[in-house]
Amino acid sequence: EVQLVESGGGLVQPGGSLRLSCAASGFTFSSYSMNWVRQAPGKGLEWVSYISSSSSTIYYADSVKGRFTISRDNAKNSLYLQMNSLRDEDTAVYYCARSIAVAGHFDYWGQGTLVTVSS
Amino acid sequence: QSALTQPASVSGSPGQSITISCTGTSSDVGGYNYVSWYQQHPGKAPKLMIYEVSNRPSGVSNRFSGSKSGNTASLTISGLQAEDEADYYCSSYTSSSPWVFGGGTKLTVL
């Protein structure tokens, strides 16, 4: 069974940093691209970042470019999102989601981790 | 990249059919057959319902179907059931982002 479990969320002040993790199991992690998608409270879904299976291709949404860094460790079956210079508008539930390729759909999602940016 | 346009809400009675539209541009919905649909119940993670415009993942009911015409994709749910009440989001690959989601549609089963 495919499982994606996010962790690392919490309360952080504006300008602060946070690192999210996503632990994968039930599939060959190194064969799949991964993504972070977020959802602000009461709002819709927003794609945040993509990383290919080998980490050779990375994309970011304009809203986080230069502040967030996606990475993965295939030996540990883990995906990460380093978030720096956090803003109030980054407050959201962050989901990790699996995809097959850059044009692929998001076929499995984690349960999400809440990040709250507030003073 | 602007979000794809979806109606804020739709409703239907049990057993009826409803259609949710998702309008984009030739740079996203109209330009690629990489439109997908997600169902999200309150407090839960999104679930893939349709991919590549009209394909259903294993385990998804055949009451769910997808289509596309020009820059507009559609999700149709036939034989509405109470459990279908949820938020639905479309998504498309784009030439820039590379993904964009719709704003979401709240489906109410009357």
mmCIF file with all atom_site columns, C-alpha atoms in Angstrom:
data_model
loop_
_atom_site.group_PDB
_atom_site.id
_atom_site.type_symbol
_atom_site.label_atom_id
_atom_site.label_alt_id
_atom_site.label_comp_id
_atom_site.label_asym_id
_atom_site.label_entity_id
_atom_site.label_seq_id
_atom_site.pdbx_PDB_ins_code
_atom_site.Cartn_x
_atom_site.Cartn_y
_atom_site.Cartn_z
_atom_site.occupancy
_atom_site.B_iso_or_equiv
_atom_site.pdbx_formal_charge
_atom_site.auth_seq_id
_atom_site.auth_comp_id
_atom_site.auth_asym_id
_atom_site.auth_atom_id
_atom_site.pdbx_PDB_model_num
ATOM 1   C CA . GLU A 1 1   ? 0.000   0.000  0.000   1.00 0.00 ? 1   GLU A CA 1
ATOM 2   C CA . VAL A 1 2   ? 1.326   3.390  -1.012  1.00 0.00 ? 2   VAL A CA 1
ATOM 3   C CA . GLN A 1 3   ? 1.796   5.653  1.986   1.00 0.00 ? 3   GLN A CA 1
ATOM 4   C CA . LEU A 1 4   ? 3.019   9.233  2.194   1.00 0.00 ? 4   LEU A CA 1
ATOM 5   C CA . VAL A 1 5   ? 3.414   10.743 5.656   1.00 0.00 ? 5   VAL A CA 1
ATOM 6   C CA . GLU A 1 6   ? 4.293   14.410 6.074   1.00 0.00 ? 6   GLU A CA 1
ATOM 7   C CA . SER A 1 7   ? 5.840   15.920 9.177   1.00 0.00 ? 7   SER A CA 1
ATOM 8   C CA . GLY A 1 8   ? 7.581   19.082 10.320  1.00 0.00 ? 8   GLY A CA 1
ATOM 9   C CA . GLY A 1 9   ? 4.721   21.556 10.282  1.00 0.00 ? 9   GLY A CA 1
ATOM 10  C CA . GLY A 1 10  ? 4.071   24.001 13.081  1.00 0.00 ? 10  GLY A CA 1
ATOM 11  C CA . LEU A 1 11  ? 3.887   27.632 14.129  1.00 0.00 ? 11  LEU A CA 1
ATOM 12  C CA . VAL A 1 12  ? 6.652   29.933 12.906  1.00 0.00 ? 12  VAL A CA 1
ATOM 13  C CA . GLN A 1 13  ? 7.102   33.696 12.929  1.00 0.00 ? 13  GLN A CA 1
ATOM 14  C CA . PRO A 1 14  ? 7.209   35.721 9.708   1.00 0.00 ? 14  PRO A CA 1
ATOM 15  C CA . GLY A 1 15  ? 10.714  35.623 8.286   1.00 0.00 ? 15  GLY A CA 1
ATOM 16  C CA . GLY A 1 16  ? 11.400  32.299 9.940   1.00 0.00 ? 16  GLY A CA 1
ATOM 17  C CA . SER A 1 17  ? 12.270  28.894 8.498   1.00 0.00 ? 17  SER A CA 1
ATOM 18  C CA . LEU A 1 18  ? 10.813  25.410 8.599   1.00 0.00 ? 18  LEU A CA 1
ATOM 19  C CA . ARG A 1 19  ? 11.721  22.081 7.024   1.00 0.00 ? 19  ARG A CA 1
ATOM 20  C CA . LEU A 1 20  ? 8.991   19.671 5.989   1.00 0.00 ? 20  LEU A CA 1
ATOM 21  C CA . SER A 1 21  ? 9.553   15.967 5.442   1.00 0.00 ? 21  SER A CA 1
ATOM 22  C CA . CYS A 1 22  ? 7.547   13.322 3.624   1.00 0.00 ? 22  CYS A CA 1
ATOM 23  C CA . ALA A 1 23  ? 8.239   9.649  4.335   1.00 0.00 ? 23  ALA A CA 1
ATOM 24  C CA . ALA A 1 24  ? 7.266   7.309  1.510   1.00 0.00 ? 24  ALA A CA 1
ATOM 25  C CA . SER A 1 25  ? 6.550   3.592  1.645   1.00 0.00 ? 25  SER A CA 1
ATOM 26  C CA . GLY A 1 26  ? 4.799   0.897  -0.350  1.00 0.00 ? 26  GLY A CA 1
ATOM 27  C CA . PHE A 1 27  ? 6.395   1.722  -3.701  1.00 0.00 ? 27  PHE A CA 1
ATOM 28  C CA . THR A 1 28  ? 9.794   2.199  -5.332  1.00 0.00 ? 28  THR A CA 1
ATOM 29  C CA . PHE A 1 29  ? 10.365  5.810  -4.289  1.00 0.00 ? 29  PHE A CA 1
ATOM 30  C CA . SER A 1 30  ? 13.350  6.307  -6.583  1.00 0.00 ? 30  SER A CA 1
ATOM 31  C CA . SER A 1 31  ? 11.194  5.636  -9.660  1.00 0.00 ? 31  SER A CA 1
ATOM 32  C CA . TYR A 1 32  ? 8.720   8.458  -9.117  1.00 0.00 ? 32  TYR A CA 1
ATOM 33  C CA . SER A 1 33  ? 8.651   12.219 -9.291  1.00 0.00 ? 33  SER A CA 1
ATOM 34  C CA . MET A 1 34  ? 7.350   14.010 -6.212  1.00 0.00 ? 34  MET A CA 1
ATOM 35  C CA . ASN A 1 35  ? 5.601   17.274 -5.493  1.00 0.00 ? 35  ASN A CA 1
ATOM 36  C CA . TRP A 1 36  ? 4.501   19.615 -2.744  1.00 0.00 ? 36  TRP A CA 1
ATOM 37  C CA . VAL A 1 37  ? 0.995   21.055 -3.013  1.00 0.00 ? 37  VAL A CA 1
ATOM 38  C CA . ARG A 1 38  ? -0.472  23.420 -0.433  1.00 0.00 ? 38  ARG A CA 1
ATOM 39  C CA . GLN A 1 39  ? -3.926  24.562 0.627   1.00 0.00 ? 39  GLN A CA 1
ATOM 40  C CA . ALA A 1 40  ? -4.484  27.736 2.608   1.00 0.00 ? 40  ALA A CA 1
ATOM 41  C CA . PRO A 1 41  ? -7.310  27.561 5.180   1.00 0.00 ? 41  PRO A CA 1
ATOM 42  C CA . GLY A 1 42  ? -10.646 27.538 3.376   1.00 0.00 ? 42  GLY A CA 1
ATOM 43  C CA . LYS A 1 43  ? -8.964  27.964 -0.002  1.00 0.00 ? 43  LYS A CA 1
ATOM 44  C CA . GLY A 1 44  ? -8.137  25.849 -3.028  1.00 0.00 ? 44  GLY A CA 1
ATOM 45  C CA . LEU A 1 45  ? -5.123  23.777 -3.972  1.00 0.00 ? 45  LEU A CA 1
ATOM 46  C CA . GLU A 1 46  ? -1.876  25.400 -5.104  1.00 0.00 ? 46  GLU A CA 1
ATOM 47  C CA . TRP A 1 47  ? 1.020   23.460 -6.617  1.00 0.00 ? 47  TRP A CA 1
ATOM 48  C CA . VAL A 1 48  ? 4.289   24.489 -4.916  1.00 0.00 ? 48  VAL A CA 1
ATOM 49  C CA . SER A 1 49  ? 7.225   22.451 -6.204  1.00 0.00 ? 49  SER A CA 1
ATOM 50  C CA . TYR A 1 50  ? 8.258   19.412 -8.284  1.00 0.00 ? 50  TYR A CA 1
ATOM 51  C CA . ILE A 1 51  ? 11.336  17.181 -8.216  1.00 0.00 ? 51  ILE A CA 1
ATOM 52  C CA . SER A 1 52  ? 12.082  14.396 -10.669 1.00 0.00 ? 52  SER A CA 1
ATOM 53  C CA . SER A 1 53  ? 13.029  10.899 -9.581  1.00 0.00 ? 53  SER A CA 1
ATOM 54  C CA . SER A 1 54  ? 16.760  11.573 -9.877  1.00 0.00 ? 54  SER A CA 1
ATOM 55  C CA . SER A 1 55  ? 16.556  15.190 -8.656  1.00 0.00 ? 55  SER A CA 1
ATOM 56  C CA . SER A 1 56  ? 17.776  16.340 -12.081 1.00 0.00 ? 56  SER A CA 1
ATOM 57  C CA . THR A 1 57  ? 14.687  18.470 -12.767 1.00 0.00 ? 57  THR A CA 1
ATOM 58  C CA . ILE A 1 58  ? 13.174  20.863 -10.225 1.00 0.00 ? 58  ILE A CA 1
ATOM 59  C CA . TYR A 1 59  ? 10.401  23.421 -10.592 1.00 0.00 ? 59  TYR A CA 1
ATOM 60  C CA . TYR A 1 60  ? 8.899   25.997 -8.240  1.00 0.00 ? 60  TYR A CA 1
ATOM 61  C CA . ALA A 1 61  ? 5.777   28.110 -8.277  1.00 0.00 ? 61  ALA A CA 1
ATOM 62  C CA . ASP A 1 62  ? 6.571   31.801 -8.688  1.00 0.00 ? 62  ASP A CA 1
ATOM 63  C CA . SER A 1 63  ? 5.100   32.454 -5.229  1.00 0.00 ? 63  SER A CA 1
ATOM 64  C CA . VAL A 1 64  ? 7.871   30.453 -3.502  1.00 0.00 ? 64  VAL A CA 1
ATOM 65  C CA . LYS A 1 65  ? 10.785  30.723 -5.935  1.00 0.00 ? 65  LYS A CA 1
ATOM 66  C CA . GLY A 1 66  ? 13.958  31.831 -4.189  1.00 0.00 ? 66  GLY A CA 1
ATOM 67  C CA . ARG A 1 67  ? 12.566  31.041 -0.729  1.00 0.00 ? 67  ARG A CA 1
ATOM 68  C CA . PHE A 1 68  ? 11.728  27.319 -0.813  1.00 0.00 ? 68  PHE A CA 1
ATOM 69  C CA . THR A 1 69  ? 14.022  24.427 -1.737  1.00 0.00 ? 69  THR A CA 1
ATOM 70  C CA . ILE A 1 70  ? 12.799  20.938 -2.602  1.00 0.00 ? 70  ILE A CA 1
ATOM 71  C CA . SER A 1 71  ? 15.055  17.917 -2.218  1.00 0.00 ? 71  SER A CA 1
ATOM 72  C CA . ARG A 1 72  ? 14.885  14.162 -1.811  1.00 0.00 ? 72  ARG A CA 1
ATOM 73  C CA . ASP A 1 73  ? 16.920  11.288 -0.428  1.00 0.00 ? 73  ASP A CA 1
ATOM 74  C CA . ASN A 1 74  ? 16.130  8.125  -2.382  1.00 0.00 ? 74  ASN A CA 1
ATOM 75  C CA . ALA A 1 75  ? 18.145  6.003  0.052   1.00 0.00 ? 75  ALA A CA 1
ATOM 76  C CA . LYS A 1 76  ? 15.853  7.157  2.862   1.00 0.00 ? 76  LYS A CA 1
ATOM 77  C CA . ASN A 1 77  ? 12.642  7.196  0.766   1.00 0.00 ? 77  ASN A CA 1
ATOM 78  C CA . SER A 1 78  ? 12.119  10.772 1.829   1.00 0.00 ? 78  SER A CA 1
ATOM 79  C CA . LEU A 1 79  ? 11.107  14.086 0.297   1.00 0.00 ? 79  LEU A CA 1
ATOM 80  C CA . TYR A 1 80  ? 11.863  17.462 1.860   1.00 0.00 ? 80  TYR A CA 1
ATOM 81  C CA . LEU A 1 81  ? 10.833  21.097 1.573   1.00 0.00 ? 81  LEU A CA 1
ATOM 82  C CA . GLN A 1 82  ? 13.069  23.724 3.135   1.00 0.00 ? 82  GLN A CA 1
ATOM 83  C CA . MET A 1 83  ? 11.038  26.882 3.609   1.00 0.00 ? 83  MET A CA 1
ATOM 84  C CA . ASN A 1 84  ? 12.857  30.144 4.357   1.00 0.00 ? 84  ASN A CA 1
ATOM 85  C CA . SER A 1 85  ? 11.719  33.767 4.667   1.00 0.00 ? 85  SER A CA 1
ATOM 86  C CA . LEU A 1 86  ? 8.225   32.592 5.498   1.00 0.00 ? 86  LEU A CA 1
ATOM 87  C CA . ARG A 1 87  ? 5.307   34.979 5.025   1.00 0.00 ? 87  ARG A CA 1
ATOM 88  C CA . ASP A 1 88  ? 1.788   35.087 6.417   1.00 0.00 ? 88  ASP A CA 1
ATOM 89  C CA . GLU A 1 89  ? 0.477   33.931 3.029   1.00 0.00 ? 89  GLU A CA 1
ATOM 90  C CA . ASP A 1 90  ? 2.497   30.702 3.296   1.00 0.00 ? 90  ASP A CA 1
ATOM 91  C CA . THR A 1 91  ? 0.100   29.519 6.011   1.00 0.00 ? 91  THR A CA 1
ATOM 92  C CA . ALA A 1 92  ? -1.427  26.320 4.653   1.00 0.00 ? 92  ALA A CA 1
ATOM 93  C CA . VAL A 1 93  ? -1.665  22.570 4.860   1.00 0.00 ? 93  VAL A CA 1
ATOM 94  C CA . TYR A 1 94  ? 1.232   21.191 2.851   1.00 0.00 ? 94  TYR A CA 1
ATOM 95  C CA . TYR A 1 95  ? 0.710   17.881 1.040   1.00 0.00 ? 95  TYR A CA 1
ATOM 96  C CA . CYS A 1 96  ? 3.317   15.727 -0.629  1.00 0.00 ? 96  CYS A CA 1
ATOM 97  C CA . ALA A 1 97  ? 2.005   14.046 -3.748  1.00 0.00 ? 97  ALA A CA 1
ATOM 98  C CA . ARG A 1 98  ? 3.425   11.455 -6.122  1.00 0.00 ? 98  ARG A CA 1
ATOM 99  C CA . SER A 1 99  ? 3.502   11.815 -9.887  1.00 0.00 ? 99  SER A CA 1
ATOM 100 C CA . ILE A 1 100 ? 4.986   9.730  -12.698 1.00 0.00 ? 100 ILE A CA 1
ATOM 101 C CA . ALA A 1 101 ? 6.532   12.515 -14.723 1.00 0.00 ? 101 ALA A CA 1
ATOM 102 C CA . VAL A 1 102 ? 6.467   16.271 -15.087 1.00 0.00 ? 102 VAL A CA 1
ATOM 103 C CA . ALA A 1 103 ? 3.230   16.146 -17.045 1.00 0.00 ? 103 ALA A CA 1
ATOM 104 C CA . GLY A 1 104 ? 1.724   13.461 -14.874 1.00 0.00 ? 104 GLY A CA 1
ATOM 105 C CA . HIS A 1 105 ? -1.132  13.661 -12.499 1.00 0.00 ? 105 HIS A CA 1
ATOM 106 C CA . PHE A 1 106 ? -0.876  13.414 -8.707  1.00 0.00 ? 106 PHE A CA 1
ATOM 107 C CA . ASP A 1 107 ? -1.918  9.841  -8.006  1.00 0.00 ? 107 ASP A CA 1
ATOM 108 C CA . TYR A 1 108 ? -1.237  9.540  -4.269  1.00 0.00 ? 108 TYR A CA 1
ATOM 109 C CA . TRP A 1 109 ? -1.297  12.197 -1.564  1.00 0.00 ? 109 TRP A CA 1
ATOM 110 C CA . GLY A 1 110 ? -0.201  12.343 2.038   1.00 0.00 ? 110 GLY A CA 1
ATOM 111 C CA . GLN A 1 111 ? -2.510  13.515 4.820   1.00 0.00 ? 111 GLN A CA 1
ATOM 112 C CA . GLY A 1 112 ? -0.821  16.903 5.007   1.00 0.00 ? 112 GLY A CA 1
ATOM 113 C CA . THR A 1 113 ? 1.007   18.944 7.636   1.00 0.00 ? 113 THR A CA 1
ATOM 114 C CA . LEU A 1 114 ? -0.136  22.386 8.780   1.00 0.00 ? 114 LEU A CA 1
ATOM 115 C CA . VAL A 1 115 ? 2.245   25.321 8.613   1.00 0.00 ? 115 VAL A CA 1
ATOM 116 C CA . THR A 1 116 ? 1.128   28.475 10.397  1.00 0.00 ? 116 THR A CA 1
ATOM 117 C CA . VAL A 1 117 ? 3.088   31.683 9.893   1.00 0.00 ? 117 VAL A CA 1
ATOM 118 C CA . SER A 1 118 ? 2.113   34.226 12.510  1.00 0.00 ? 118 SER A CA 1
ATOM 119 C CA . SER A 1 119 ? 3.641   36.562 15.045  1.00 0.00 ? 119 SER A CA 1
ATOM 120 C CA . GLN B 2 1   ? -0.286  31.586 -14.020 1.00 0.00 ? 1   GLN B CA 1
ATOM 121 C CA . SER B 2 2   ? -3.996  32.173 -13.291 1.00 0.00 ? 2   SER B CA 1
ATOM 122 C CA . ALA B 2 3   ? -6.077  29.439 -11.754 1.00 0.00 ? 3   ALA B CA 1
ATOM 123 C CA . LEU B 2 4   ? -8.435  27.485 -13.977 1.00 0.00 ? 4   LEU B CA 1
ATOM 124 C CA . THR B 2 5   ? -12.067 28.619 -13.732 1.00 0.00 ? 5   THR B CA 1
ATOM 125 C CA . GLN B 2 6   ? -14.590 26.355 -12.035 1.00 0.00 ? 6   GLN B CA 1
ATOM 126 C CA . PRO B 2 7   ? -18.094 27.127 -10.746 1.00 0.00 ? 7   PRO B CA 1
ATOM 127 C CA . ALA B 2 8   ? -18.045 27.764 -7.012  1.00 0.00 ? 8   ALA B CA 1
ATOM 128 C CA . SER B 2 9   ? -20.851 25.332 -6.374  1.00 0.00 ? 9   SER B CA 1
ATOM 129 C CA . VAL B 2 10  ? -23.126 22.809 -8.012  1.00 0.00 ? 10  VAL B CA 1
ATOM 130 C CA . SER B 2 11  ? -25.898 20.685 -6.585  1.00 0.00 ? 11  SER B CA 1
ATOM 131 C CA . GLY B 2 12  ? -28.045 17.738 -7.519  1.00 0.00 ? 12  GLY B CA 1
ATOM 132 C CA . SER B 2 13  ? -30.423 15.214 -6.050  1.00 0.00 ? 13  SER B CA 1
ATOM 133 C CA . PRO B 2 14  ? -29.542 11.572 -5.459  1.00 0.00 ? 14  PRO B CA 1
ATOM 134 C CA . GLY B 2 15  ? -29.641 9.610  -8.696  1.00 0.00 ? 15  GLY B CA 1
ATOM 135 C CA . GLN B 2 16  ? -29.254 12.674 -10.897 1.00 0.00 ? 16  GLN B CA 1
ATOM 136 C CA . SER B 2 17  ? -26.215 13.611 -12.998 1.00 0.00 ? 17  SER B CA 1
ATOM 137 C CA . ILE B 2 18  ? -24.160 16.771 -12.632 1.00 0.00 ? 18  ILE B CA 1
ATOM 138 C CA . THR B 2 19  ? -21.322 18.273 -14.639 1.00 0.00 ? 19  THR B CA 1
ATOM 139 C CA . ILE B 2 20  ? -18.522 20.483 -13.346 1.00 0.00 ? 20  ILE B CA 1
ATOM 140 C CA . SER B 2 21  ? -16.686 22.622 -15.883 1.00 0.00 ? 21  SER B CA 1
ATOM 141 C CA . CYS B 2 22  ? -13.049 23.703 -15.821 1.00 0.00 ? 22  CYS B CA 1
ATOM 142 C CA . THR B 2 23  ? -12.064 26.486 -18.204 1.00 0.00 ? 23  THR B CA 1
ATOM 143 C CA . GLY B 2 24  ? -8.520  27.414 -19.065 1.00 0.00 ? 24  GLY B CA 1
ATOM 144 C CA . THR B 2 25  ? -6.601  28.569 -22.113 1.00 0.00 ? 25  THR B CA 1
ATOM 145 C CA . SER B 2 26  ? -4.724  27.125 -25.049 1.00 0.00 ? 26  SER B CA 1
ATOM 146 C CA . SER B 2 27  ? -1.612  27.172 -22.826 1.00 0.00 ? 27  SER B CA 1
ATOM 147 C CA . ASP B 2 28  ? -3.055  24.665 -20.403 1.00 0.00 ? 28  ASP B CA 1
ATOM 148 C CA . VAL B 2 29  ? -6.384  22.808 -20.776 1.00 0.00 ? 29  VAL B CA 1
ATOM 149 C CA . GLY B 2 30  ? -6.659  23.390 -24.518 1.00 0.00 ? 30  GLY B CA 1
ATOM 150 C CA . GLY B 2 31  ? -3.050  22.603 -25.269 1.00 0.00 ? 31  GLY B CA 1
ATOM 151 C CA . TYR B 2 32  ? -2.505  19.310 -23.478 1.00 0.00 ? 32  TYR B CA 1
ATOM 152 C CA . ASN B 2 33  ? -4.422  16.145 -22.647 1.00 0.00 ? 33  ASN B CA 1
ATOM 153 C CA . TYR B 2 34  ? -3.110  16.299 -19.094 1.00 0.00 ? 34  TYR B CA 1
ATOM 154 C CA . VAL B 2 35  ? -6.235  17.358 -17.247 1.00 0.00 ? 35  VAL B CA 1
ATOM 155 C CA . SER B 2 36  ? -6.988  15.618 -13.970 1.00 0.00 ? 36  SER B CA 1
ATOM 156 C CA . TRP B 2 37  ? -9.741  15.832 -11.369 1.00 0.00 ? 37  TRP B CA 1
ATOM 157 C CA . TYR B 2 38  ? -9.523  15.447 -7.592  1.00 0.00 ? 38  TYR B CA 1
ATOM 158 C CA . GLN B 2 39  ? -12.159 14.856 -4.937  1.00 0.00 ? 39  GLN B CA 1
ATOM 159 C CA . GLN B 2 40  ? -11.625 16.243 -1.452  1.00 0.00 ? 40  GLN B CA 1
ATOM 160 C CA . HIS B 2 41  ? -13.816 15.572 1.545   1.00 0.00 ? 41  HIS B CA 1
ATOM 161 C CA . PRO B 2 42  ? -13.591 18.003 4.496   1.00 0.00 ? 42  PRO B CA 1
ATOM 162 C CA . GLY B 2 43  ? -10.393 17.563 6.461   1.00 0.00 ? 43  GLY B CA 1
ATOM 163 C CA . LYS B 2 44  ? -9.095  14.892 4.094   1.00 0.00 ? 44  LYS B CA 1
ATOM 164 C CA . ALA B 2 45  ? -6.409  14.752 1.423   1.00 0.00 ? 45  ALA B CA 1
ATOM 165 C CA . PRO B 2 46  ? -7.399  15.077 -2.241  1.00 0.00 ? 46  PRO B CA 1
ATOM 166 C CA . LYS B 2 47  ? -8.076  11.859 -4.140  1.00 0.00 ? 47  LYS B CA 1
ATOM 167 C CA . LEU B 2 48  ? -7.408  11.372 -7.861  1.00 0.00 ? 48  LEU B CA 1
ATOM 168 C CA . MET B 2 49  ? -10.653 10.668 -9.736  1.00 0.00 ? 49  MET B CA 1
ATOM 169 C CA . ILE B 2 50  ? -9.795  11.273 -13.413 1.00 0.00 ? 50  ILE B CA 1
ATOM 170 C CA . TYR B 2 51  ? -6.451  11.649 -15.211 1.00 0.00 ? 51  TYR B CA 1
ATOM 171 C CA . GLU B 2 52  ? -5.430  12.543 -18.764 1.00 0.00 ? 52  GLU B CA 1
ATOM 172 C CA . VAL B 2 53  ? -8.879  14.023 -19.418 1.00 0.00 ? 53  VAL B CA 1
ATOM 173 C CA . SER B 2 54  ? -10.960 10.851 -19.276 1.00 0.00 ? 54  SER B CA 1
ATOM 174 C CA . ASN B 2 55  ? -9.117  7.987  -17.599 1.00 0.00 ? 55  ASN B CA 1
ATOM 175 C CA . ARG B 2 56  ? -10.270 6.541  -14.280 1.00 0.00 ? 56  ARG B CA 1
ATOM 176 C CA . PRO B 2 57  ? -7.766  5.099  -11.791 1.00 0.00 ? 57  PRO B CA 1
ATOM 177 C CA . SER B 2 58  ? -8.418  1.609  -10.536 1.00 0.00 ? 58  SER B CA 1
ATOM 178 C CA . GLY B 2 59  ? -11.029 1.660  -7.789  1.00 0.00 ? 59  GLY B CA 1
ATOM 179 C CA . VAL B 2 60  ? -12.822 4.828  -8.878  1.00 0.00 ? 60  VAL B CA 1
ATOM 180 C CA . SER B 2 61  ? -16.486 4.312  -9.687  1.00 0.00 ? 61  SER B CA 1
ATOM 181 C CA . ASN B 2 62  ? -17.506 4.370  -13.359 1.00 0.00 ? 62  ASN B CA 1
ATOM 182 C CA . ARG B 2 63  ? -20.117 6.956  -12.347 1.00 0.00 ? 63  ARG B CA 1
ATOM 183 C CA . PHE B 2 64  ? -17.276 9.452  -12.735 1.00 0.00 ? 64  PHE B CA 1
ATOM 184 C CA . SER B 2 65  ? -16.289 10.468 -16.257 1.00 0.00 ? 65  SER B CA 1
ATOM 185 C CA . GLY B 2 66  ? -14.230 13.221 -17.845 1.00 0.00 ? 66  GLY B CA 1
ATOM 186 C CA . SER B 2 67  ? -14.119 14.985 -21.192 1.00 0.00 ? 67  SER B CA 1
ATOM 187 C CA . LYS B 2 68  ? -12.653 18.025 -22.899 1.00 0.00 ? 68  LYS B CA 1
ATOM 188 C CA . SER B 2 69  ? -13.686 20.396 -25.653 1.00 0.00 ? 69  SER B CA 1
ATOM 189 C CA . GLY B 2 70  ? -11.359 23.202 -26.629 1.00 0.00 ? 70  GLY B CA 1
ATOM 190 C CA . ASN B 2 71  ? -10.204 25.058 -23.531 1.00 0.00 ? 71  ASN B CA 1
ATOM 191 C CA . THR B 2 72  ? -12.863 23.547 -21.256 1.00 0.00 ? 72  THR B CA 1
ATOM 192 C CA . ALA B 2 73  ? -12.706 20.228 -19.450 1.00 0.00 ? 73  ALA B CA 1
ATOM 193 C CA . SER B 2 74  ? -15.658 18.647 -17.678 1.00 0.00 ? 74  SER B CA 1
ATOM 194 C CA . LEU B 2 75  ? -16.257 16.149 -14.910 1.00 0.00 ? 75  LEU B CA 1
ATOM 195 C CA . THR B 2 76  ? -19.594 14.343 -14.959 1.00 0.00 ? 76  THR B CA 1
ATOM 196 C CA . ILE B 2 77  ? -20.937 12.378 -12.024 1.00 0.00 ? 77  ILE B CA 1
ATOM 197 C CA . SER B 2 78  ? -23.922 10.189 -12.801 1.00 0.00 ? 78  SER B CA 1
ATOM 198 C CA . GLY B 2 79  ? -26.252 8.490  -10.332 1.00 0.00 ? 79  GLY B CA 1
ATOM 199 C CA . LEU B 2 80  ? -25.368 10.978 -7.588  1.00 0.00 ? 80  LEU B CA 1
ATOM 200 C CA . GLN B 2 81  ? -24.878 9.507  -4.145  1.00 0.00 ? 81  GLN B CA 1
ATOM 201 C CA . ALA B 2 82  ? -24.632 11.190 -0.756  1.00 0.00 ? 82  ALA B CA 1
ATOM 202 C CA . GLU B 2 83  ? -20.961 10.172 -0.501  1.00 0.00 ? 83  GLU B CA 1
ATOM 203 C CA . ASP B 2 84  ? -20.169 12.229 -3.616  1.00 0.00 ? 84  ASP B CA 1
ATOM 204 C CA . GLU B 2 85  ? -20.719 15.437 -1.636  1.00 0.00 ? 85  GLU B CA 1
ATOM 205 C CA . ALA B 2 86  ? -17.257 17.003 -1.561  1.00 0.00 ? 86  ALA B CA 1
ATOM 206 C CA . ASP B 2 87  ? -15.042 19.631 -3.143  1.00 0.00 ? 87  ASP B CA 1
ATOM 207 C CA . TYR B 2 88  ? -13.759 18.909 -6.640  1.00 0.00 ? 88  TYR B CA 1
ATOM 208 C CA . TYR B 2 89  ? -10.654 20.393 -8.228  1.00 0.00 ? 89  TYR B CA 1
ATOM 209 C CA . CYS B 2 90  ? -9.411  20.229 -11.791 1.00 0.00 ? 90  CYS B CA 1
ATOM 210 C CA . SER B 2 91  ? -5.753  20.512 -12.677 1.00 0.00 ? 91  SER B CA 1
ATOM 211 C CA . SER B 2 92  ? -3.863  20.902 -15.916 1.00 0.00 ? 92  SER B CA 1
ATOM 212 C CA . TYR B 2 93  ? -0.298  20.756 -17.101 1.00 0.00 ? 93  TYR B CA 1
ATOM 213 C CA . THR B 2 94  ? 0.708   24.154 -18.464 1.00 0.00 ? 94  THR B CA 1
ATOM 214 C CA . SER B 2 95  ? 3.420   25.521 -20.676 1.00 0.00 ? 95  SER B CA 1
ATOM 215 C CA . SER B 2 96  ? 4.693   27.721 -17.846 1.00 0.00 ? 96  SER B CA 1
ATOM 216 C CA . SER B 2 97  ? 3.905   26.697 -14.283 1.00 0.00 ? 97  SER B CA 1
ATOM 217 C CA . PRO B 2 98  ? 3.980   23.581 -14.993 1.00 0.00 ? 98  PRO B CA 1
ATOM 218 C CA . TRP B 2 99  ? 0.744   22.842 -13.133 1.00 0.00 ? 99  TRP B CA 1
ATOM 219 C CA . VAL B 2 100 ? -2.311  24.903 -12.350 1.00 0.00 ? 100 VAL B CA 1
ATOM 220 C CA . PHE B 2 101 ? -5.389  24.005 -10.327 1.00 0.00 ? 101 PHE B CA 1
ATOM 221 C CA . GLY B 2 102 ? -8.925  25.242 -10.606 1.00 0.00 ? 102 GLY B CA 1
ATOM 222 C CA . GLY B 2 103 ? -10.453 27.211 -7.774  1.00 0.00 ? 103 GLY B CA 1
ATOM 223 C CA . GLY B 2 104 ? -12.574 24.253 -6.700  1.00 0.00 ? 104 GLY B CA 1
ATOM 224 C CA . THR B 2 105 ? -16.276 23.401 -6.849  1.00 0.00 ? 105 THR B CA 1
ATOM 225 C CA . LYS B 2 106 ? -18.387 22.450 -3.844  1.00 0.00 ? 106 LYS B CA 1
ATOM 226 C CA . LEU B 2 107 ? -20.824 19.690 -4.753  1.00 0.00 ? 107 LEU B CA 1
ATOM 227 C CA . THR B 2 108 ? -23.942 19.471 -2.616  1.00 0.00 ? 108 THR B CA 1
ATOM 228 C CA . VAL B 2 109 ? -26.166 16.405 -2.806  1.00 0.00 ? 109 VAL B CA 1
ATOM 229 C CA . LEU B 2 110 ? -29.654 17.622 -1.936  1.00 0.00 ? 110 LEU B CA 1
#
